[in-house]
Short mmCIF file of C-alpha atoms in Angstrom, two decimals:
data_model
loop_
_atom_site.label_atom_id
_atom_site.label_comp_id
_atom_site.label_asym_id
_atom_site.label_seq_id
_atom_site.Cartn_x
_atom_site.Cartn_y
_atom_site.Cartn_z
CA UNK A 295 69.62 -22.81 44.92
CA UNK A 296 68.78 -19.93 42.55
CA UNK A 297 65.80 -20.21 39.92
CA UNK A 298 65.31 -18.63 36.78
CA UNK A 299 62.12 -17.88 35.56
CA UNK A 300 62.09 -18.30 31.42
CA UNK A 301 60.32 -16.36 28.90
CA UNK A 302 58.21 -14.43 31.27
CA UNK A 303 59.26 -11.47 29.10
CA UNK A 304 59.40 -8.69 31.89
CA UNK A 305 62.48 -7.23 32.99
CA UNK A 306 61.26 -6.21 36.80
CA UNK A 307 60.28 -8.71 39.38
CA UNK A 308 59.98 -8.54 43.22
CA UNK A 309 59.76 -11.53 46.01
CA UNK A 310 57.20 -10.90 48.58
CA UNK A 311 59.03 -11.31 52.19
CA UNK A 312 56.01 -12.93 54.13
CA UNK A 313 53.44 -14.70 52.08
CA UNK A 314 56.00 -17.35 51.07
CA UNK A 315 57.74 -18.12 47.55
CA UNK A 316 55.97 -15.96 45.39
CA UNK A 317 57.33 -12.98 42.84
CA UNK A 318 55.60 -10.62 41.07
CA UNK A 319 56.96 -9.06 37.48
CA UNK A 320 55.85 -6.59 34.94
CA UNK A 321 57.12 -4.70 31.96
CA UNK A 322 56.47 -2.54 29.12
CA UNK A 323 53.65 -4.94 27.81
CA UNK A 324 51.52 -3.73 30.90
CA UNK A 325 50.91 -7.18 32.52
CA UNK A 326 52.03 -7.96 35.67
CA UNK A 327 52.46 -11.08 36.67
CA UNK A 328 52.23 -13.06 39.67
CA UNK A 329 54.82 -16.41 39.87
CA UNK A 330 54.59 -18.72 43.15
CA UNK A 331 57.55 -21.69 43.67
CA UNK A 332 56.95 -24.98 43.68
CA UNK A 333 58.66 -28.06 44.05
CA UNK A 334 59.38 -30.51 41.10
CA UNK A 335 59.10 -33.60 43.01
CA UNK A 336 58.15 -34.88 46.41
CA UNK A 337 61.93 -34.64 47.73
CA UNK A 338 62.65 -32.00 50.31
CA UNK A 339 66.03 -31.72 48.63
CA UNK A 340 64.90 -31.11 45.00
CA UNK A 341 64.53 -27.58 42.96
CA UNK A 342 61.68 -25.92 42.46
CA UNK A 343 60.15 -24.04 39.72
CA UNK A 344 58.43 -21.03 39.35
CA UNK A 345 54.60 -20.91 37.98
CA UNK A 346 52.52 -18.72 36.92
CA UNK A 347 49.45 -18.30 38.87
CA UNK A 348 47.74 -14.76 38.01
CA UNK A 349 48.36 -12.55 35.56
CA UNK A 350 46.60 -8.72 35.36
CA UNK A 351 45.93 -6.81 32.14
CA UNK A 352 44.64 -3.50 34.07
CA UNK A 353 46.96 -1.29 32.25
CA UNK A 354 47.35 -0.10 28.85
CA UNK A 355 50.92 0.84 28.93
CA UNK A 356 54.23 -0.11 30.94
CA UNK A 357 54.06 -0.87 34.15
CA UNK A 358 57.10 0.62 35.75
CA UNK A 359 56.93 0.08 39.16
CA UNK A 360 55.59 -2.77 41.90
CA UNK A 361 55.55 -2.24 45.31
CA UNK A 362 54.33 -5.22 48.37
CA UNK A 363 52.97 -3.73 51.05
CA UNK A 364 53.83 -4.66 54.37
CA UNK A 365 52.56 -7.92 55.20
CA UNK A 366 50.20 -6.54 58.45
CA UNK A 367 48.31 -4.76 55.80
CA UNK A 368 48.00 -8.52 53.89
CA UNK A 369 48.72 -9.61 50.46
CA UNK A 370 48.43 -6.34 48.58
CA UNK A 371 50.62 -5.35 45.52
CA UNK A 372 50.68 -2.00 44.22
CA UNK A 373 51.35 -1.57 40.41
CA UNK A 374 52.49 2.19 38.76
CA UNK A 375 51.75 2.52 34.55
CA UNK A 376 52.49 5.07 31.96
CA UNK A 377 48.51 4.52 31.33
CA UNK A 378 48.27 7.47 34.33
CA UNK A 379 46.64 4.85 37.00
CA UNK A 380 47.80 2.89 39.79
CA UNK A 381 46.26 -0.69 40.37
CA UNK A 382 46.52 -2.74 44.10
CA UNK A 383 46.04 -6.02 44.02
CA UNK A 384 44.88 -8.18 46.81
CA UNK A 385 44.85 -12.02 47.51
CA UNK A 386 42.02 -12.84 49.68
CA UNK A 387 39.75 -15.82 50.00
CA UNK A 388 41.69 -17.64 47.67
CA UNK A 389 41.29 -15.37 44.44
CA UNK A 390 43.10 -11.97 43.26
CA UNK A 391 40.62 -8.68 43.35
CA UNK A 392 41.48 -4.89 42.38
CA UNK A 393 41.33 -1.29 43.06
CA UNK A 394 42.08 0.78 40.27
CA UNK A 395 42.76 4.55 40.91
CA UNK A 396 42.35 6.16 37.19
CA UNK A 397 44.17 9.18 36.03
CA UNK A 398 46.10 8.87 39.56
CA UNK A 399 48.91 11.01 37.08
CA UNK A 400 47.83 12.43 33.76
CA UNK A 401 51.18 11.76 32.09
CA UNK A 402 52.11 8.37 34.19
CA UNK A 403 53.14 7.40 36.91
CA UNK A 404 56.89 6.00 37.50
CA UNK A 405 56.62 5.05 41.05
CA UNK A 406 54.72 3.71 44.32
CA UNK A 407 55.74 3.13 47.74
CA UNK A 408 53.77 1.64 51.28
CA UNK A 409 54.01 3.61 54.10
CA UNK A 410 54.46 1.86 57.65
CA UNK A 411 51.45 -0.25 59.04
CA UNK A 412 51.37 1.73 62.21
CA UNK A 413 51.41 5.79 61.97
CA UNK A 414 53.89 7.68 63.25
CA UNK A 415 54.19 7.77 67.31
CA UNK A 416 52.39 4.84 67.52
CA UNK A 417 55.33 2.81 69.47
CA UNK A 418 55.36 5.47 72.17
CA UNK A 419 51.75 6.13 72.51
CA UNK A 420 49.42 5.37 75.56
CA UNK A 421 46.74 4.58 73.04
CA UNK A 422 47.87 3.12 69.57
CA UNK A 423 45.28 2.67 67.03
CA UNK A 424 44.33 -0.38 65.99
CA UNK A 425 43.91 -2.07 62.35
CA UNK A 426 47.49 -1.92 59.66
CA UNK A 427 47.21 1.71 58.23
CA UNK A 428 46.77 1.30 54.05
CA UNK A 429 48.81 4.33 52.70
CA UNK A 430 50.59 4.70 49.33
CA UNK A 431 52.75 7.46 47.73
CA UNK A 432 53.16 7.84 43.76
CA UNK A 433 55.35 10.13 41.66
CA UNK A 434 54.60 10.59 38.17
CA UNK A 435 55.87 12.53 35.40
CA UNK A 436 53.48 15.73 36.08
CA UNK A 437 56.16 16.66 38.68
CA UNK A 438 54.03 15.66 41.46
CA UNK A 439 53.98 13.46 44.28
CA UNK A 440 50.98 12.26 45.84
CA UNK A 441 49.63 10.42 48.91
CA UNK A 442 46.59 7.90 48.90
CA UNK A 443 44.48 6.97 51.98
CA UNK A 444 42.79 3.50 51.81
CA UNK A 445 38.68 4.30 52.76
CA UNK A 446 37.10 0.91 54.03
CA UNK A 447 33.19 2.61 53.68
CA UNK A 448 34.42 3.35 49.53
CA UNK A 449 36.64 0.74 49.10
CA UNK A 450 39.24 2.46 47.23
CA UNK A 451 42.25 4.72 48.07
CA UNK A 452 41.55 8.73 48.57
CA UNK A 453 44.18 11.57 47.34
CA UNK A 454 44.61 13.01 50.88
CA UNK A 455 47.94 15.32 49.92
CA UNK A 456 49.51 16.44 46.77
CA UNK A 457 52.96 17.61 47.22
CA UNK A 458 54.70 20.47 44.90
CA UNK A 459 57.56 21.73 44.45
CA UNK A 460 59.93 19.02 41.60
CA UNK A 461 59.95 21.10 38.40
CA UNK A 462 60.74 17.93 36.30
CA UNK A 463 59.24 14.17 36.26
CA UNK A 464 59.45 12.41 39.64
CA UNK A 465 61.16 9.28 38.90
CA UNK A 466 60.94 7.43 42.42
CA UNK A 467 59.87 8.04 45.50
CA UNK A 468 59.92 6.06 48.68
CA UNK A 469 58.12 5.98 52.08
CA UNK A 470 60.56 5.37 55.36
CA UNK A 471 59.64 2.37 57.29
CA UNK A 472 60.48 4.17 60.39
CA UNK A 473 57.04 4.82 62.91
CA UNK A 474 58.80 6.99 65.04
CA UNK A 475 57.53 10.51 65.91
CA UNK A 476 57.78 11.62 62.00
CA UNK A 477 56.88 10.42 58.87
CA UNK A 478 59.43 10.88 56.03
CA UNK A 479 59.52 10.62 52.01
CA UNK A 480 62.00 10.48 49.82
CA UNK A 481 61.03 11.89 45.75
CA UNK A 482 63.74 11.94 43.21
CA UNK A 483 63.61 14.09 40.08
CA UNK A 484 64.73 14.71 36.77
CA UNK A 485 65.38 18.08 37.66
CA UNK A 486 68.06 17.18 39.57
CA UNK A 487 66.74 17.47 43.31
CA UNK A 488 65.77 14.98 46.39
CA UNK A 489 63.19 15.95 48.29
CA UNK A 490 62.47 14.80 51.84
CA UNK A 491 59.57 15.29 52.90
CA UNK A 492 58.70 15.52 56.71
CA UNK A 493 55.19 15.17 58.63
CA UNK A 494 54.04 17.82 60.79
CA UNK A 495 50.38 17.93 62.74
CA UNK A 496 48.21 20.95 62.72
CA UNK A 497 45.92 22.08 64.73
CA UNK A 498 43.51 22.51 61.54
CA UNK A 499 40.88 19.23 61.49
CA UNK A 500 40.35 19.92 57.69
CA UNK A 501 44.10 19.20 56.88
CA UNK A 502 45.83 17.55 60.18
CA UNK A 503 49.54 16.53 58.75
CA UNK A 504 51.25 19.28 56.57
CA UNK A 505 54.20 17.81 54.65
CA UNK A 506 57.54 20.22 54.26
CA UNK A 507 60.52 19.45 51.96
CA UNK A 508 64.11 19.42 52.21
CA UNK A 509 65.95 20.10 49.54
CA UNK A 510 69.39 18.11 48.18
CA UNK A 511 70.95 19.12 45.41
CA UNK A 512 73.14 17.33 42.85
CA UNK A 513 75.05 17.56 39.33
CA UNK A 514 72.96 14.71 37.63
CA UNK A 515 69.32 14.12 36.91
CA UNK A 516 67.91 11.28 39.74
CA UNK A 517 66.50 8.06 39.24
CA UNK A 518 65.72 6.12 42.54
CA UNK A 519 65.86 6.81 46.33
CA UNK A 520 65.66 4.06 48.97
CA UNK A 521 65.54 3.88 52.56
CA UNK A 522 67.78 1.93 54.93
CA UNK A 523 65.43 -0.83 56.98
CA UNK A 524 65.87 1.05 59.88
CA UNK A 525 64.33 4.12 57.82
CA UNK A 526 67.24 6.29 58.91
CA UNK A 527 70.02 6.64 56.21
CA UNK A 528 68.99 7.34 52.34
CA UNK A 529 70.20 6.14 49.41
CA UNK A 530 70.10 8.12 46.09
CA UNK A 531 71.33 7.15 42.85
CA UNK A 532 72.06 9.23 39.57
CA UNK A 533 72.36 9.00 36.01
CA UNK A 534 76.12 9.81 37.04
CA UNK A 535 76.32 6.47 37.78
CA UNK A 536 77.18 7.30 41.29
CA UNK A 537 75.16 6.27 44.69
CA UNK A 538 75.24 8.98 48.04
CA UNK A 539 73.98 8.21 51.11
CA UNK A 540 72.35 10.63 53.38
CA UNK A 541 71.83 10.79 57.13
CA UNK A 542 69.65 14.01 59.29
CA UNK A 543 72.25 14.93 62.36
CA UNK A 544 70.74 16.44 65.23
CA UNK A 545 69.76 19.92 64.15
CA UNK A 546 67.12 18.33 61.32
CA UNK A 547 69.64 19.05 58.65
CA UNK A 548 70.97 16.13 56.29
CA UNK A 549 74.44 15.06 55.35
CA UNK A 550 75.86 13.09 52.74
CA UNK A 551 77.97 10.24 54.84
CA UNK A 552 79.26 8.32 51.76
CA UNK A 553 79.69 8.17 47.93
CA UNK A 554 79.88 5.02 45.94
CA UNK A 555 81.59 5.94 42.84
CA UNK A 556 82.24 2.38 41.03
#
């Protein structure tokens, strides 16, 4: 049975896939909001409502964007603002706590996405490392993309790679869920242009992954990119009002299988 949560006032919300009936919204009044379901009455058969059960004032501005991390990681939600910061949120011991990364994008920041618990390789190594990885990617509208690194000794997420190259704001980006021998990232601009970005190791201790970018071109300005579960087929939508998907064929190239044009 489908539920409707009432004068909550915000326009995005998100279900969390493991840690049972709960959603999480936010909007241009900068709150986000955490809702968890619960039954009306003792009867296994009868509906349940939605209640709130935490609700954040961190940011001064819209929120635009909430990601869930996956659930090996635990119960962390990451929240993008137009303030310039990005706030994750974690349920633990029975109460909500923070990390706040300020001025994560001087002009805001329109997007976040989790990468994979496990790095890249890890399903086909002799020695896997052990632990859920924390890593989050932002786009903002200073035309850059960014990676953060959780650090257990700080407590807070570390810019470990800024990526350049989108001449316009970076409306979405999005981390593939695929922990094969590659990591991959999808950005979408304003200016018109997907980038994918791929991981490559160096020999160089002081920088060991450096990120390279494919470009795709299109006729519209961009406005969200999103992985297929398997992490291997793209989605990219336009202000065209048109949806391509994209696949990389053997030779590392990428080709647009399919347009959606209704």
């Amino acid at each position: 049975m489908a539920q409707v949560i009432t004068n909550s006032g915000h326009d995005d919300m998100i279900a969390h896939p493991k840690f049972g009936p709960i959603l999480a919204s936010s909007s241009y009044d900068g709150r986000v909001l955490i809702w968890r379901s619960t039954p009306t009455n003792s009867s296994s058969n009868s509906p349940s409502t939605f209640q709130k059960v935490f609700e954040s004032t961190l940011h001064t501005a819209s929120v635009n964007l909430l990601a869930w991390a996956p659930h090996e990681c635990g119960c962390l939600l990451a929240c993008a603002s137009s303030d310039g910061c990005i706030s994750v949120l974690e349920f633990q011991d029975g109460s909500w706590n923070h990390v706040v990364l300020k001025g994560a994008h001087g002009l805001g920041v329109n997007s976040v996405s989790w990468a994979p618990s496990a790095r890249p390789g890890s399903l086909v190594s002799a020695n896997p490392e052990k632990g859920a990885l924390r890593r989050i990617v932002s786009g903002g509208s200073d035309c850059l993309v960014k990676i953060w690194d959780w650090n257990p000794e700080h407590k807070t997420y570390h810019l470990t790679n800024t990526l350049t190259g989108h001449s316009d704001w970076v409306r979405d980006v999005s981390w593939s869920p695929t922990i094969l021998a590659k990591s991959y990232i999808a950005s979408a601009s304003q200016d018109k242009t997907v980038r994918i970005w791929t991981s490559n190791p160096t020999s160089d201790p002081s920088n060991p992954v450096e990120w390279k970018s494919t470009i795709l071109n299109f006729d519209a300005v961009l406005w969200r990119v999103s992985w297929s579960l398997s992490g291997n087929v793209l989605a990219v939508s336009g202000g065209d009002n048109k949806v391509s998907l994209w696949k990389e064929n053997l030779a590392g190239e990428w080709d647009c299988v399919k347009w959606i044009e209704e």
